[in-house]
PDB file of N, CA and C in Angstrom:
ATOM      1  N   MET A 651      23.547   2.949   9.038  1.00 84.00           N
ATOM      2  CA  MET A 651      22.626   3.975   8.927  1.00 84.00           C
ATOM      3  C   MET A 651      21.286   3.852   8.823  1.00 84.00           C
ATOM      4  N   MET A 652      21.099   2.433   8.704  1.00 88.00           N
ATOM      5  CA  MET A 652      20.107   1.544   8.760  1.00 88.00           C
ATOM      6  C   MET A 652      18.984   1.673  10.076  1.00 88.00           C
ATOM      7  N   LYS A 653      19.723   1.887  11.036  1.00 87.00           N
ATOM      8  CA  LYS A 653      19.152   1.426  12.353  1.00 87.00           C
ATOM      9  C   LYS A 653      19.503   2.760  12.610  1.00 87.00           C
ATOM     10  N   ILE A 654      20.063   3.787  11.941  1.00 88.00           N
ATOM     11  CA  ILE A 654      19.400   5.354  12.824  1.00 88.00           C
ATOM     12  C   ILE A 654      17.882   5.168  12.376  1.00 88.00           C
ATOM     13  N   ILE A 655      18.177   5.196  11.131  1.00 90.00           N
ATOM     14  CA  ILE A 655      16.751   6.106  10.410  1.00 90.00           C
ATOM     15  C   ILE A 655      15.592   5.263  10.958  1.00 90.00           C
ATOM     16  N   PHE A 656      15.627   3.347  11.882  1.00 90.00           N
ATOM     17  CA  PHE A 656      14.817   2.874  12.350  1.00 90.00           C
ATOM     18  C   PHE A 656      14.501   3.522  13.983  1.00 90.00           C
ATOM     19  N   ALA A 657      15.538   4.093  14.084  1.00 90.00           N
ATOM     20  CA  ALA A 657      15.640   4.341  15.119  1.00 90.00           C
ATOM     21  C   ALA A 657      15.070   5.429  15.699  1.00 90.00           C
ATOM     22  N   ILE A 658      14.800   6.643  14.493  1.00 92.00           N
ATOM     23  CA  ILE A 658      14.305   8.347  14.190  1.00 92.00           C
ATOM     24  C   ILE A 658      12.936   7.214  14.333  1.00 92.00           C
ATOM     25  N   GLY A 659      12.198   6.487  13.390  1.00 91.00           N
ATOM     26  CA  GLY A 659      11.223   5.808  13.383  1.00 91.00           C
ATOM     27  C   GLY A 659      10.642   5.571  14.779  1.00 91.00           C
ATOM     28  N   ALA A 660      11.025   4.731  15.134  1.00 92.00           N
ATOM     29  CA  ALA A 660      10.372   4.006  16.271  1.00 92.00           C
ATOM     30  C   ALA A 660      10.537   5.364  17.498  1.00 92.00           C
ATOM     31  N   ILE A 661      10.734   5.999  17.513  1.00 91.00           N
ATOM     32  CA  ILE A 661      10.747   7.438  17.845  1.00 91.00           C
ATOM     33  C   ILE A 661       9.642   7.770  18.129  1.00 91.00           C
ATOM     34  N   LEU A 662       9.321   8.290  16.538  1.00 92.00           N
ATOM     35  CA  LEU A 662       8.070   8.492  16.102  1.00 92.00           C
ATOM     36  C   LEU A 662       7.375   8.392  16.348  1.00 92.00           C
ATOM     37  N   ILE A 663       7.143   6.853  15.923  1.00 93.00           N
ATOM     38  CA  ILE A 663       6.124   6.258  15.993  1.00 93.00           C
ATOM     39  C   ILE A 663       5.456   5.985  17.653  1.00 93.00           C
ATOM     40  N   ALA A 664       6.638   6.345  18.866  1.00 91.00           N
ATOM     41  CA  ALA A 664       6.220   6.012  19.613  1.00 91.00           C
ATOM     42  C   ALA A 664       5.446   6.974  20.244  1.00 91.00           C
ATOM     43  N   ILE A 665       5.785   8.701  19.825  1.00 93.00           N
ATOM     44  CA  ILE A 665       5.066  10.216  19.680  1.00 93.00           C
ATOM     45  C   ILE A 665       3.777  10.132  19.593  1.00 93.00           C
ATOM     46  N   TRP A 666       3.653   9.539  18.351  1.00 93.00           N
ATOM     47  CA  TRP A 666       2.388   9.373  17.948  1.00 93.00           C
ATOM     48  C   TRP A 666       0.878   8.550  18.612  1.00 93.00           C
ATOM     49  N   GLN A 667       1.983   7.126  19.164  1.00 91.00           N
ATOM     50  CA  GLN A 667       0.873   5.916  19.872  1.00 91.00           C
ATOM     51  C   GLN A 667       1.241   6.513  20.890  1.00 91.00           C
ATOM     52  N   ILE A 668       1.698   7.373  21.595  1.00 90.00           N
ATOM     53  CA  ILE A 668       1.050   8.048  22.843  1.00 90.00           C
ATOM     54  C   ILE A 668      -0.131   8.938  22.721  1.00 90.00           C
ATOM     55  N   PHE A 669       0.318   9.816  21.114  1.00 91.00           N
ATOM     56  CA  PHE A 669      -0.757  11.412  21.054  1.00 91.00           C
ATOM     57  C   PHE A 669      -2.393  10.185  20.675  1.00 91.00           C
ATOM     58  N   VAL A 670      -2.050   9.080  20.385  1.00 89.00           N
ATOM     59  CA  VAL A 670      -3.439   8.784  20.196  1.00 89.00           C
ATOM     60  C   VAL A 670      -4.122   7.934  21.070  1.00 89.00           C
ATOM     61  N   SER A 671      -2.832   7.171  21.969  1.00 86.00           N
ATOM     62  CA  SER A 671      -3.862   6.655  22.678  1.00 86.00           C
ATOM     63  C   SER A 671      -4.130   7.815  23.976  1.00 86.00           C
ATOM     64  N   LYS A 672      -3.945   8.537  23.886  1.00 86.00           N
ATOM     65  CA  LYS A 672      -4.320  10.605  24.843  1.00 86.00           C
ATOM     66  C   LYS A 672      -6.038  10.289  24.558  1.00 86.00           C
ATOM     67  N   GLN A 673      -6.470  10.424  23.023  1.00 86.00           N
ATOM     68  CA  GLN A 673      -7.283  10.333  22.300  1.00 86.00           C
ATOM     69  C   GLN A 673      -8.320   9.416  23.002  1.00 86.00           C
ATOM     70  N   TYR A 674      -7.841   8.112  22.746  1.00 84.00           N
ATOM     71  CA  TYR A 674      -8.454   7.111  23.159  1.00 84.00           C
ATOM     72  C   TYR A 674      -8.562   7.247  24.566  1.00 84.00           C
ATOM     73  N   PHE A 675      -8.181   7.463  25.238  1.00 82.00           N
ATOM     74  CA  PHE A 675      -8.643   7.638  26.512  1.00 82.00           C
ATOM     75  C   PHE A 675      -9.094   9.227  26.925  1.00 82.00           C
ATOM     76  N   ASP A 676      -9.267   9.997  26.259  1.00 83.00           N
ATOM     77  CA  ASP A 676     -10.306  10.878  26.207  1.00 83.00           C
ATOM     78  C   ASP A 676     -11.866  10.574  25.237  1.00 83.00           C
ATOM     79  N   ASN A 677     -12.027   9.811  24.957  1.00 82.00           N
ATOM     80  CA  ASN A 677     -12.386   9.356  24.077  1.00 82.00           C
ATOM     81  C   ASN A 677     -13.472   8.355  24.552  1.00 82.00           C
ATOM     82  N   ILE A 678     -12.852   7.548  26.456  1.00 79.00           N
ATOM     83  CA  ILE A 678     -13.465   6.263  26.329  1.00 79.00           C
ATOM     84  C   ILE A 678     -14.713   6.160  27.459  1.00 79.00           C
ATOM     85  N   LYS A 679     -15.017   7.026  27.525  1.00 74.00           N
ATOM     86  CA  LYS A 679     -16.355   7.146  28.691  1.00 74.00           C
ATOM     87  C   LYS A 679     -17.585   7.174  27.307  1.00 74.00           C
ATOM     88  N   LYS A 680     -17.425   7.519  26.082  1.00 79.00           N
ATOM     89  CA  LYS A 680     -18.903   7.621  24.914  1.00 79.00           C
ATOM     90  C   LYS A 680     -18.673   6.417  23.955  1.00 79.00           C
ATOM     91  N   GLN A 681     -17.991   5.336  24.454  1.00 75.00           N
ATOM     92  CA  GLN A 681     -17.698   3.770  23.957  1.00 75.00           C
ATOM     93  C   GLN A 681     -19.024   3.189  24.307  1.00 75.00           C
ATOM     94  N   SER A 682     -19.775   2.265  23.249  1.00 73.00           N
ATOM     95  CA  SER A 682     -20.249   1.123  23.940  1.00 73.00           C
ATOM     96  C   SER A 682     -19.603   0.248  24.510  1.00 73.00           C
ATOM     97  N   SER A 683     -18.296  -0.427  23.682  1.00 70.00           N
ATOM     98  CA  SER A 683     -17.198  -1.120  24.136  1.00 70.00           C
ATOM     99  C   SER A 683     -16.524  -1.641  25.960  1.00 70.00           C
ATOM    100  N   PRO A 684     -17.126  -2.147  26.482  1.00 82.00           N
ATOM    101  CA  PRO A 684     -16.548  -2.192  28.463  1.00 82.00           C
ATOM    102  C   PRO A 684     -15.810  -1.520  28.519  1.00 82.00           C
ATOM    103  N   VAL A 685     -15.893  -0.840  29.963  1.00 80.00           N
ATOM    104  CA  VAL A 685     -14.479  -0.332  30.038  1.00 80.00           C
ATOM    105  C   VAL A 685     -13.395  -1.108  29.968  1.00 80.00           C
ATOM    106  N   ILE A 686     -13.541  -2.144  31.284  1.00 84.00           N
ATOM    107  CA  ILE A 686     -12.401  -2.845  31.251  1.00 84.00           C
ATOM    108  C   ILE A 686     -11.334  -3.518  29.908  1.00 84.00           C
ATOM    109  N   LEU A 687     -11.999  -3.279  28.588  1.00 84.00           N
ATOM    110  CA  LEU A 687     -11.436  -4.015  27.328  1.00 84.00           C
ATOM    111  C   LEU A 687     -10.622  -2.974  26.725  1.00 84.00           C
ATOM    112  N   SER A 688     -11.275  -1.543  27.090  1.00 81.00           N
ATOM    113  CA  SER A 688     -10.558  -0.307  26.524  1.00 81.00           C
ATOM    114  C   SER A 688      -9.486  -0.458  27.755  1.00 81.00           C
ATOM    115  N   LEU A 689      -9.834   0.134  28.062  1.00 85.00           N
ATOM    116  CA  LEU A 689      -8.627   0.703  29.783  1.00 85.00           C
ATOM    117  C   LEU A 689      -6.904  -1.228  29.231  1.00 85.00           C
ATOM    118  N   ILE A 690      -7.576  -2.317  28.426  1.00 89.00           N
ATOM    119  CA  ILE A 690      -6.678  -3.189  28.348  1.00 89.00           C
ATOM    120  C   ILE A 690      -5.950  -2.823  27.292  1.00 89.00           C
ATOM    121  N   ALA A 691      -6.812  -1.937  26.530  1.00 85.00           N
ATOM    122  CA  ALA A 691      -6.270  -1.792  24.978  1.00 85.00           C
ATOM    123  C   ALA A 691      -5.594  -0.788  24.896  1.00 85.00           C
ATOM    124  N   LEU A 692      -5.644   0.734  25.680  1.00 86.00           N
ATOM    125  CA  LEU A 692      -4.701   1.531  26.294  1.00 86.00           C
ATOM    126  C   LEU A 692      -3.462   0.883  26.887  1.00 86.00           C
ATOM    127  N   ILE A 693      -3.461  -0.168  27.401  1.00 91.00           N
ATOM    128  CA  ILE A 693      -2.979  -0.154  28.289  1.00 91.00           C
ATOM    129  C   ILE A 693      -1.190  -0.710  27.553  1.00 91.00           C
ATOM    130  N   PHE A 694      -1.676  -1.840  26.610  1.00 92.00           N
ATOM    131  CA  PHE A 694      -0.784  -2.144  26.230  1.00 92.00           C
ATOM    132  C   PHE A 694      -0.212  -0.876  24.639  1.00 92.00           C
ATOM    133  N   SER A 695      -1.391  -0.364  24.108  1.00 90.00           N
ATOM    134  CA  SER A 695      -0.660   0.865  23.347  1.00 90.00           C
ATOM    135  C   SER A 695       0.304   1.522  24.583  1.00 90.00           C
ATOM    136  N   LEU A 696       0.480   1.274  25.789  1.00 90.00           N
ATOM    137  CA  LEU A 696       0.723   2.394  25.796  1.00 90.00           C
ATOM    138  C   LEU A 696       2.485   1.681  26.582  1.00 90.00           C
ATOM    139  N   ILE A 697       2.333   0.925  26.479  1.00 93.00           N
ATOM    140  CA  ILE A 697       3.302  -0.515  26.306  1.00 93.00           C
ATOM    141  C   ILE A 697       4.226  -0.331  25.487  1.00 93.00           C
ATOM    142  N   PHE A 698       3.285  -0.187  23.945  1.00 92.00           N
ATOM    143  CA  PHE A 698       4.200  -0.998  22.963  1.00 92.00           C
ATOM    144  C   PHE A 698       5.330   0.518  22.853  1.00 92.00           C
ATOM    145  N   ALA A 699       4.462   2.188  22.626  1.00 92.00           N
ATOM    146  CA  ALA A 699       4.823   2.842  22.387  1.00 92.00           C
ATOM    147  C   ALA A 699       6.529   3.024  23.698  1.00 92.00           C
ATOM    148  N   ALA A 700       6.152   2.707  25.285  1.00 93.00           N
ATOM    149  CA  ALA A 700       7.237   2.702  25.652  1.00 93.00           C
ATOM    150  C   ALA A 700       8.674   2.053  25.103  1.00 93.00           C
ATOM    151  N   VAL A 701       7.525   0.633  25.446  1.00 93.00           N
ATOM    152  CA  VAL A 701       9.359   0.178  24.593  1.00 93.00           C
ATOM    153  C   VAL A 701       9.621  -0.059  22.358  1.00 93.00           C
ATOM    154  N   LEU A 702       9.044   1.174  21.782  1.00 92.00           N
ATOM    155  CA  LEU A 702       9.635   1.861  21.077  1.00 92.00           C
ATOM    156  C   LEU A 702      10.673   2.499  21.018  1.00 92.00           C
ATOM    157  N   LEU A 703      10.328   4.014  22.312  1.00 92.00           N
ATOM    158  CA  LEU A 703      11.022   4.754  22.975  1.00 92.00           C
ATOM    159  C   LEU A 703      12.337   5.004  23.094  1.00 92.00           C
ATOM    160  N   ILE A 704      12.007   3.271  24.175  1.00 93.00           N
ATOM    161  CA  ILE A 704      13.318   2.726  24.608  1.00 93.00           C
ATOM    162  C   ILE A 704      14.582   2.236  23.517  1.00 93.00           C
ATOM    163  N   TRP A 705      14.026   1.758  22.845  1.00 93.00           N
ATOM    164  CA  TRP A 705      14.988   0.864  21.760  1.00 93.00           C
ATOM    165  C   TRP A 705      15.196   1.932  20.939  1.00 93.00           C
ATOM    166  N   GLY A 706      14.424   2.944  20.430  1.00 92.00           N
ATOM    167  CA  GLY A 706      15.400   4.086  19.286  1.00 92.00           C
ATOM    168  C   GLY A 706      16.015   4.849  20.169  1.00 92.00           C
ATOM    169  N   VAL A 707      15.568   5.034  21.538  1.00 92.00           N
ATOM    170  CA  VAL A 707      16.874   6.286  22.293  1.00 92.00           C
ATOM    171  C   VAL A 707      17.542   5.440  22.975  1.00 92.00           C
ATOM    172  N   LYS A 708      18.053   4.147  23.038  1.00 92.00           N
ATOM    173  CA  LYS A 708      18.478   3.349  23.233  1.00 92.00           C
ATOM    174  C   LYS A 708      20.113   3.418  21.921  1.00 92.00           C
ATOM    175  N   THR A 709      19.710   3.297  20.780  1.00 91.00           N
ATOM    176  CA  THR A 709      20.173   2.734  19.392  1.00 91.00           C
ATOM    177  C   THR A 709      20.691   4.096  18.928  1.00 91.00           C
ATOM    178  N   LEU A 710      19.836   5.476  18.943  1.00 90.00           N
ATOM    179  CA  LEU A 710      20.697   6.195  18.907  1.00 90.00           C
ATOM    180  C   LEU A 710      21.849   6.752  19.585  1.00 90.00           C
ATOM    181  N   ILE A 711      21.837   6.056  21.069  1.00 91.00           N
ATOM    182  CA  ILE A 711      22.862   6.868  21.935  1.00 91.00           C
ATOM    183  C   ILE A 711      23.969   6.075  22.057  1.00 91.00           C
ATOM    184  N   GLY A 712      23.370   4.682  21.055  1.00 86.00           N
ATOM    185  CA  GLY A 712      24.546   3.648  20.915  1.00 86.00           C
ATOM    186  C   GLY A 712      25.859   3.968  20.103  1.00 86.00           C
ATOM    187  N   PHE A 713      25.031   5.111  19.218  1.00 70.00           N
ATOM    188  CA  PHE A 713      26.201   5.650  17.618  1.00 70.00           C
ATOM    189  C   PHE A 713      26.559   6.896  17.769  1.00 70.00           C
TER     190      PHE A 713
END
């Protein structure tokens, strides 16, 4: 039961992370920080979201 709750939570966090990353990407030109650092942060954020999404779906399918 706890794994199902964690899986649903992971999927929801992944969806939220993708949404926030899209907003961050849209505002990347307005920021004063170097663009390369912003892109690296964005890439790692999307990798984190992908891992959470895959883990959540695999866990739910396992039940």
